[in-house]
mmCIF file with all atom_site columns, C-alpha atoms in Angstrom:
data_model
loop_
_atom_site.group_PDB
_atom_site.id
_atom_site.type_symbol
_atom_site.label_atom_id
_atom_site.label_alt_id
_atom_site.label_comp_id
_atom_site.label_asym_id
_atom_site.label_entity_id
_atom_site.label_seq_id
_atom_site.pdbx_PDB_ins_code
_atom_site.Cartn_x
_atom_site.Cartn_y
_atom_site.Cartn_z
_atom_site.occupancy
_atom_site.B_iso_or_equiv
_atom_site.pdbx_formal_charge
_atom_site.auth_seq_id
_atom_site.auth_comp_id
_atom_site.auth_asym_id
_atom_site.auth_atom_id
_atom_site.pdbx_PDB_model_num
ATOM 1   C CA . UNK A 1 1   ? 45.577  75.688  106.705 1.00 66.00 ? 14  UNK A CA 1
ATOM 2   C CA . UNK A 1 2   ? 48.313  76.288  104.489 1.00 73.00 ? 15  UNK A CA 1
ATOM 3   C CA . UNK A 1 3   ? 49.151  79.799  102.367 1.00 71.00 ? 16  UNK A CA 1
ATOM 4   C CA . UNK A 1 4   ? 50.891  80.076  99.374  1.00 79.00 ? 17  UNK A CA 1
ATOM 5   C CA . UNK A 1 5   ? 52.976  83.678  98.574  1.00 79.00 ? 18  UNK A CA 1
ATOM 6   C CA . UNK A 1 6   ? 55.486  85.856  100.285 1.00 82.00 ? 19  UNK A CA 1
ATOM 7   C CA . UNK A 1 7   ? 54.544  88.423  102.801 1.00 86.00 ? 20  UNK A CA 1
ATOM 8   C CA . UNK A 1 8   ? 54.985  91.518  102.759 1.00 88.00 ? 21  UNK A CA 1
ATOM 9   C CA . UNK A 1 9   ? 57.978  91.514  104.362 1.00 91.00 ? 22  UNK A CA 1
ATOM 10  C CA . UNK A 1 10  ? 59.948  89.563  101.964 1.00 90.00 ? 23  UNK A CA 1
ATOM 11  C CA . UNK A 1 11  ? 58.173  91.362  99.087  1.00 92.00 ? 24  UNK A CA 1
ATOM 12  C CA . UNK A 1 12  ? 59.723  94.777  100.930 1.00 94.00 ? 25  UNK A CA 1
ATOM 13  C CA . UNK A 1 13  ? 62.796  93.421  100.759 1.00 94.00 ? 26  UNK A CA 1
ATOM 14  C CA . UNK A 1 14  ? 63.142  91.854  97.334  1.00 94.00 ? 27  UNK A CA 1
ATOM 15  C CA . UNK A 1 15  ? 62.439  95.143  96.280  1.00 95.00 ? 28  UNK A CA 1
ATOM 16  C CA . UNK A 1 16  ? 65.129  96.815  98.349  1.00 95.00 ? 29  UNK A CA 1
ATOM 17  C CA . UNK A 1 17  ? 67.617  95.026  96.703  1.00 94.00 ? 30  UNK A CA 1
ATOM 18  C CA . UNK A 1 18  ? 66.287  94.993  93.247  1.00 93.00 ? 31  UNK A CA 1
ATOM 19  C CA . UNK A 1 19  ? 66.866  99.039  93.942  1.00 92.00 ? 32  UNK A CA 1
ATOM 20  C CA . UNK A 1 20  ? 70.269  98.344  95.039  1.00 91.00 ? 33  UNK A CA 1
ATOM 21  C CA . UNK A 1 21  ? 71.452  96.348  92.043  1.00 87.00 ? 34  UNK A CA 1
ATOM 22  C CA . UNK A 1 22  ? 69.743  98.886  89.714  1.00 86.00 ? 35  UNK A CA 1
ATOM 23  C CA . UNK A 1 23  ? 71.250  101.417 91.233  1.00 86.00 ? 36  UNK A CA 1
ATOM 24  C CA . UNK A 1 24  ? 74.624  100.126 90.461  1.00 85.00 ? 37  UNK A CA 1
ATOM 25  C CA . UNK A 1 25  ? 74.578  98.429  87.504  1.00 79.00 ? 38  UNK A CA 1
ATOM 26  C CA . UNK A 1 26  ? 72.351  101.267 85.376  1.00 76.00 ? 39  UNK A CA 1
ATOM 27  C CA . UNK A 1 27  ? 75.487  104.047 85.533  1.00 73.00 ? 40  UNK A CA 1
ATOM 28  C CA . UNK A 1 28  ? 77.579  101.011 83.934  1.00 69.00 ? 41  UNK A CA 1
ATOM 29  C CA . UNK A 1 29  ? 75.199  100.272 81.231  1.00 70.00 ? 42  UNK A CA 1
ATOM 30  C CA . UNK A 1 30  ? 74.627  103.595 80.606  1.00 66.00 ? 43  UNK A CA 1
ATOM 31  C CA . UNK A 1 31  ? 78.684  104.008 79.562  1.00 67.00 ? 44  UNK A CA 1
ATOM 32  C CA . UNK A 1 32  ? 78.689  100.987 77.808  1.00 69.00 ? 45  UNK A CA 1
ATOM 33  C CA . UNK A 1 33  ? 81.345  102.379 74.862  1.00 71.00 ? 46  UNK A CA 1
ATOM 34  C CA . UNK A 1 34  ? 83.767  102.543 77.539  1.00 74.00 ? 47  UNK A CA 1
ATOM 35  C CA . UNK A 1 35  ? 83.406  98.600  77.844  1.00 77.00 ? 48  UNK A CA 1
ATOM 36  C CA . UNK A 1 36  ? 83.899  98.624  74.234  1.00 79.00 ? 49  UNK A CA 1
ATOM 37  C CA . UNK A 1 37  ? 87.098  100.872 74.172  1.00 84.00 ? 50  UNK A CA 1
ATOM 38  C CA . UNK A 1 38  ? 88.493  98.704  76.945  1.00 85.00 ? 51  UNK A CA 1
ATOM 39  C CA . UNK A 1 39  ? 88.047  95.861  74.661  1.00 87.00 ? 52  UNK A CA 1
ATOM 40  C CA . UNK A 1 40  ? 89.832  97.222  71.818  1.00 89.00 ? 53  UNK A CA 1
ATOM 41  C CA . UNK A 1 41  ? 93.101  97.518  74.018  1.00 91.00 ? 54  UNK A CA 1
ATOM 42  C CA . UNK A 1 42  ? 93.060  94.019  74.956  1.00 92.00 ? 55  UNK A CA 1
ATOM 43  C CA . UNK A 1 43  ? 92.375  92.994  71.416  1.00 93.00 ? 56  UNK A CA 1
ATOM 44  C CA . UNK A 1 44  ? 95.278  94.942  70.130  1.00 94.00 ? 57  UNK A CA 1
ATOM 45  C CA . UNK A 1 45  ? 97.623  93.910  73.173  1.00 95.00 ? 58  UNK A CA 1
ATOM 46  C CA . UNK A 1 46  ? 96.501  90.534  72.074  1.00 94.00 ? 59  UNK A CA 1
ATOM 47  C CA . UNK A 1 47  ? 97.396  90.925  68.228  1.00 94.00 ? 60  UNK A CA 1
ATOM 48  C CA . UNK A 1 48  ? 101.071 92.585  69.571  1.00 95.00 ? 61  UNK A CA 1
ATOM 49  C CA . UNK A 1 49  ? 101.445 89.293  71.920  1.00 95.00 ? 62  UNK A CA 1
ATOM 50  C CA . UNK A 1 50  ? 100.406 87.019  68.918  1.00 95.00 ? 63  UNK A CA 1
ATOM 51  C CA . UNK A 1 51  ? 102.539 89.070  66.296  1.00 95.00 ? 64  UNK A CA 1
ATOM 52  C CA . UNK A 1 52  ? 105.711 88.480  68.884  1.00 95.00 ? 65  UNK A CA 1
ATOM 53  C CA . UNK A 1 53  ? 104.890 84.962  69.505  1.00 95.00 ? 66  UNK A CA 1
ATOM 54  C CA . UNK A 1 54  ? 104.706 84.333  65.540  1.00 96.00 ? 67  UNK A CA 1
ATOM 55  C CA . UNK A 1 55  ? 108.136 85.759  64.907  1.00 96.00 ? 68  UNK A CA 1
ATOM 56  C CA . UNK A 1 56  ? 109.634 83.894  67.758  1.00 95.00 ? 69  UNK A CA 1
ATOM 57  C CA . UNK A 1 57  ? 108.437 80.911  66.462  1.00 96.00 ? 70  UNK A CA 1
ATOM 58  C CA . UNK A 1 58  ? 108.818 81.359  63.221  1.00 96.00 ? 71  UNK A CA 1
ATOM 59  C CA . UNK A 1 59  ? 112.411 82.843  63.007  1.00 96.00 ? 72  UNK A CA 1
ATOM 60  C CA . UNK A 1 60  ? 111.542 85.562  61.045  1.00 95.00 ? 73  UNK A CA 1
ATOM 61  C CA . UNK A 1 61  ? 110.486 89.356  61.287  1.00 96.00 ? 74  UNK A CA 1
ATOM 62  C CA . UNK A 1 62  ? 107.084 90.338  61.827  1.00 96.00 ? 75  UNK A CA 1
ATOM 63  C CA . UNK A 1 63  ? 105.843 94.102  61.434  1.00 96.00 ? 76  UNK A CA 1
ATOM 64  C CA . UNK A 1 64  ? 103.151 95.960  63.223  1.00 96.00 ? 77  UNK A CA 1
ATOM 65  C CA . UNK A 1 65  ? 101.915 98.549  61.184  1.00 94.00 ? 78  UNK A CA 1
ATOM 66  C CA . UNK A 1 66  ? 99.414  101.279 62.745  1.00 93.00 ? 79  UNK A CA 1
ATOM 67  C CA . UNK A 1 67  ? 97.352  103.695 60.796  1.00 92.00 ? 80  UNK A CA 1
ATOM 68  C CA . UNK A 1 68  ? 94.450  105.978 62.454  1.00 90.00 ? 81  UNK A CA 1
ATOM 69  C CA . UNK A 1 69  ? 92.021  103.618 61.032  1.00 93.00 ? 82  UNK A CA 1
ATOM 70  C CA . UNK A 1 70  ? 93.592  99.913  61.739  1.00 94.00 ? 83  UNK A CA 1
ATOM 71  C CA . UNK A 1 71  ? 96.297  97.939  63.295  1.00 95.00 ? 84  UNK A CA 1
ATOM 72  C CA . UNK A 1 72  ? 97.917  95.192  60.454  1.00 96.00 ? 85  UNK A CA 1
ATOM 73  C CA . UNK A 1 73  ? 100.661 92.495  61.325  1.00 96.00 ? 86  UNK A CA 1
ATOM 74  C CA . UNK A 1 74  ? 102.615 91.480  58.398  1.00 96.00 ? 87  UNK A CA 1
ATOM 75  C CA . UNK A 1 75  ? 106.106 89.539  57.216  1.00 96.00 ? 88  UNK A CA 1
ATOM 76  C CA . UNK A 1 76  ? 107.183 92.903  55.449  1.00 94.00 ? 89  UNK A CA 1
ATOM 77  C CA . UNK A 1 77  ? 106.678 96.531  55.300  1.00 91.00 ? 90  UNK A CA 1
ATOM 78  C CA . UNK A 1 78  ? 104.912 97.034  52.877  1.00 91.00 ? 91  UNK A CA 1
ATOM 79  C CA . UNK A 1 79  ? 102.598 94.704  54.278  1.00 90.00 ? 92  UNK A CA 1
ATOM 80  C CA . UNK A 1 80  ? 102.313 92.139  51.230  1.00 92.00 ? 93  UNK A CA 1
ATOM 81  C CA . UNK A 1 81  ? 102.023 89.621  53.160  1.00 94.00 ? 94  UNK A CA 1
ATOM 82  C CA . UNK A 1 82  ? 99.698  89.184  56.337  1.00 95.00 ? 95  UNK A CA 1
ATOM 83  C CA . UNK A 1 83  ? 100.399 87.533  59.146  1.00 95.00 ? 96  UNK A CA 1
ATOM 84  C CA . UNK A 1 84  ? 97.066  84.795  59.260  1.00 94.00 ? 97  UNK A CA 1
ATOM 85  C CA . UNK A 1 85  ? 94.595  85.336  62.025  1.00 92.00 ? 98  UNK A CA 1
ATOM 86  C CA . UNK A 1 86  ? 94.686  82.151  64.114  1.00 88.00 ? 99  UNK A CA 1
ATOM 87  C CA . UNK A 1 87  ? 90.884  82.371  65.133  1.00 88.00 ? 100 UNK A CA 1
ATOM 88  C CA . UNK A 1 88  ? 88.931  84.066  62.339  1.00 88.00 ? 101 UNK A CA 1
ATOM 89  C CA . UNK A 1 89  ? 91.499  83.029  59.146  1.00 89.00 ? 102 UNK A CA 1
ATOM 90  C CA . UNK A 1 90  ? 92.321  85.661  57.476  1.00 91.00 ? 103 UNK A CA 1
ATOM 91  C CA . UNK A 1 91  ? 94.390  88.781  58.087  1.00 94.00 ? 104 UNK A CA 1
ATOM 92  C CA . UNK A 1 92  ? 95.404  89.269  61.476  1.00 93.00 ? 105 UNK A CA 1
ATOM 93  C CA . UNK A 1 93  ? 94.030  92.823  61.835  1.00 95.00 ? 106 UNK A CA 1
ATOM 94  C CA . UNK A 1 94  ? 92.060  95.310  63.680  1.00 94.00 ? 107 UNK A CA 1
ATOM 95  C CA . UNK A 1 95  ? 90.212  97.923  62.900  1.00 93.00 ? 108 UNK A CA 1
ATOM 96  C CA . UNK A 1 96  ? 90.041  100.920 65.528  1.00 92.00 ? 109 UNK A CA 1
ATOM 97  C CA . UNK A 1 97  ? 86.237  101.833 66.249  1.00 90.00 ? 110 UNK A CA 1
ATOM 98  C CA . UNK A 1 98  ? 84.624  105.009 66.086  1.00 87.00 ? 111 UNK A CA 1
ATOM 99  C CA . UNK A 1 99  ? 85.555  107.380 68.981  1.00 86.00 ? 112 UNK A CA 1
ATOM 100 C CA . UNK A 1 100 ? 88.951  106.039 69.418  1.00 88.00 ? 113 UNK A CA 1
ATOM 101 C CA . UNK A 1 101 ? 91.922  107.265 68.254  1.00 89.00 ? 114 UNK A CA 1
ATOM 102 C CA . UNK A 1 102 ? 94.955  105.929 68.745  1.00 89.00 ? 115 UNK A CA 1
ATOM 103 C CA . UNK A 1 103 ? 98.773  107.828 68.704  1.00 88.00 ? 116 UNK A CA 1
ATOM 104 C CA . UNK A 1 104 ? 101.130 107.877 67.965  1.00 90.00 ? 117 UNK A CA 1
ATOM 105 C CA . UNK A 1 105 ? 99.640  106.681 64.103  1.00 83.00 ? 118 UNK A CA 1
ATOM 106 C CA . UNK A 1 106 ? 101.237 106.113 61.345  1.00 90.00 ? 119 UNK A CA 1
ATOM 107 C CA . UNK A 1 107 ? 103.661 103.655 63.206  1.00 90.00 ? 120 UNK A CA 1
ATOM 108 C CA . UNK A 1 108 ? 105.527 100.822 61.795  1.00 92.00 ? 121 UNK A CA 1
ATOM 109 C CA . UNK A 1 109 ? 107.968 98.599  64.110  1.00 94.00 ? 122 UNK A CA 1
ATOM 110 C CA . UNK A 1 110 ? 109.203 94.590  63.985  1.00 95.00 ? 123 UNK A CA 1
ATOM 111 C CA . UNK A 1 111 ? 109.303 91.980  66.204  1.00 96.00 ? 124 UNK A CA 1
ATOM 112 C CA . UNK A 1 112 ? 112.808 90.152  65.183  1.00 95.00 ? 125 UNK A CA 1
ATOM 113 C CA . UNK A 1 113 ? 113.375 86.498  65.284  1.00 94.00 ? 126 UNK A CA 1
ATOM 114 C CA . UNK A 1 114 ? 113.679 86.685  69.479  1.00 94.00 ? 127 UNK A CA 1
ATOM 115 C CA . UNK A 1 115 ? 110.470 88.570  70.153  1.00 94.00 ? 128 UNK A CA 1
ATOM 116 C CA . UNK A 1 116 ? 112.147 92.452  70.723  1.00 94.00 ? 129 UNK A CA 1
ATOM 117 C CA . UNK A 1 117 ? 110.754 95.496  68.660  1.00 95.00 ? 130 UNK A CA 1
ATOM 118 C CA . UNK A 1 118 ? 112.680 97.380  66.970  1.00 91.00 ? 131 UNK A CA 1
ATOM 119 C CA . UNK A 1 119 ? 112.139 99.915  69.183  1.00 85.00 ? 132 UNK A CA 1
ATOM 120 C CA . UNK A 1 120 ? 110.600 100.548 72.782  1.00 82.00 ? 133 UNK A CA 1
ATOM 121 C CA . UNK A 1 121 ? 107.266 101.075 71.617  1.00 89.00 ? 134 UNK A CA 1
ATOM 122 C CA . UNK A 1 122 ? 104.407 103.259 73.529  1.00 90.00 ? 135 UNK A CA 1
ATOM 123 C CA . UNK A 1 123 ? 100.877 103.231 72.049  1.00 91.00 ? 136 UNK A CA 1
ATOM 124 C CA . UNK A 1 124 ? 98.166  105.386 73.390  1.00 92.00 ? 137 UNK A CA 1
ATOM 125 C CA . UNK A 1 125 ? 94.612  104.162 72.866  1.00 91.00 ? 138 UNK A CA 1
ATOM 126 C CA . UNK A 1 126 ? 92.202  107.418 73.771  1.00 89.00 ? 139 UNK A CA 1
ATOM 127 C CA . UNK A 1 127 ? 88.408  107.327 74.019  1.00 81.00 ? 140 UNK A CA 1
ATOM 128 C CA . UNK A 1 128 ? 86.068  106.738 76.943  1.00 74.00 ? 141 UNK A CA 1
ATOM 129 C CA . UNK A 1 129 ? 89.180  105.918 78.988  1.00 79.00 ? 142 UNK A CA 1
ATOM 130 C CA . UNK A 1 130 ? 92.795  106.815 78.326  1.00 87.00 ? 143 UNK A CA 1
ATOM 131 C CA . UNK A 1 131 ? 95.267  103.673 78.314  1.00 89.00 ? 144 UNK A CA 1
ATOM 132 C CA . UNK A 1 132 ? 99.037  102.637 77.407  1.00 92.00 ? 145 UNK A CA 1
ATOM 133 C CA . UNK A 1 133 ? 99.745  100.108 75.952  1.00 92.00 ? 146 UNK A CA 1
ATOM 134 C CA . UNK A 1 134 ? 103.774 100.048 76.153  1.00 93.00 ? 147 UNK A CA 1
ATOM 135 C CA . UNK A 1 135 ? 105.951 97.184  74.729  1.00 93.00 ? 148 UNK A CA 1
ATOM 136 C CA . UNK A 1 136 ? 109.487 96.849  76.625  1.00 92.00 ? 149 UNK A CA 1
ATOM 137 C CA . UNK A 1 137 ? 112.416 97.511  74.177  1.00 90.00 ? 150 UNK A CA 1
ATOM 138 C CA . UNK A 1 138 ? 114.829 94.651  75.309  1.00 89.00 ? 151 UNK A CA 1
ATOM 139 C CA . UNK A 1 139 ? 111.972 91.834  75.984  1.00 89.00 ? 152 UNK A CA 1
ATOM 140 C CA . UNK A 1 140 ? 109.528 92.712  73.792  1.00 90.00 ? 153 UNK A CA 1
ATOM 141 C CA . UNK A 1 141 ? 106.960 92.416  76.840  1.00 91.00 ? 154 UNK A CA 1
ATOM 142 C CA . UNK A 1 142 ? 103.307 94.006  76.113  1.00 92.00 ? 155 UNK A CA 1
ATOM 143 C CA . UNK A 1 143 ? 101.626 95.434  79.326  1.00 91.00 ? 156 UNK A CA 1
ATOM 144 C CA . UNK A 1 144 ? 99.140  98.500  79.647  1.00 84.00 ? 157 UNK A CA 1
#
């Protein structure tokens, strides 16, 4: 005679580690902004690697300019002209979201025609988490 099911020993223990898993993934989904405020430091380490790479290539100075509100990369200043977004078109830009602030803001610096800003550069991106983003004044290197 044959059975079909589980017994109730693998039922017992299906259930053990469905408790497990819950009980480690739940405290992550319940700080799920912190996911998204790690995610807006590698998108704007991201936009400082592509705004280096663009003035390497292109011979030419690129700015970074920072406000409290978004992060631009332009061919000037004044930011007349934007630096095109390579995946979306457009301006390459970022806006900072809600419960993130980043410092120090205003800040305006240039990647010259070999990739170094202007200046050593430190960037603070506070929210859920607290990170640096620092870009090396001789290399032009972005790490946080």
């Amino acid at each position: 005679m044959r059975v079909n099911g589980y017994s109730l020993v693998e039922l017992v223990v299906m259930v053990a580690i469905a408790a497990v898993l819950a009980a480690i993934a739940l405290p992550r989904i319940a700080h799920w902004e912190i996911f998204g405020h790690r995610a807006f430091a590698d998108e704007l380490a991201a936009l400082l690697r592509h705004g280096q790479k663009v003035a390497v290539a292109q011979r030419r100075a690129v700015w970074i300019n920072a406000t409290a509100s978004e992060i631009r990369a332009c061919y000037d200043a004044a930011c007349t002209q934007a630096v095109r977004d390579p995946v979306r078109g457009g301006d390459l830009s970022l806006g900072v979201p809600d419960g993130v602030t980043l410092s120090p803001a205003p800040l305006s610096f240039f990647f010259d025609a070999l990739g170094r800003p202007s200046s050593g550069v430190s960037l603070m991106i506070a929210g859920g988490v607290t990170q640096t983003l620092v870009i090396e004044a001789e290399t032009g290197y972005v790490h946080g």
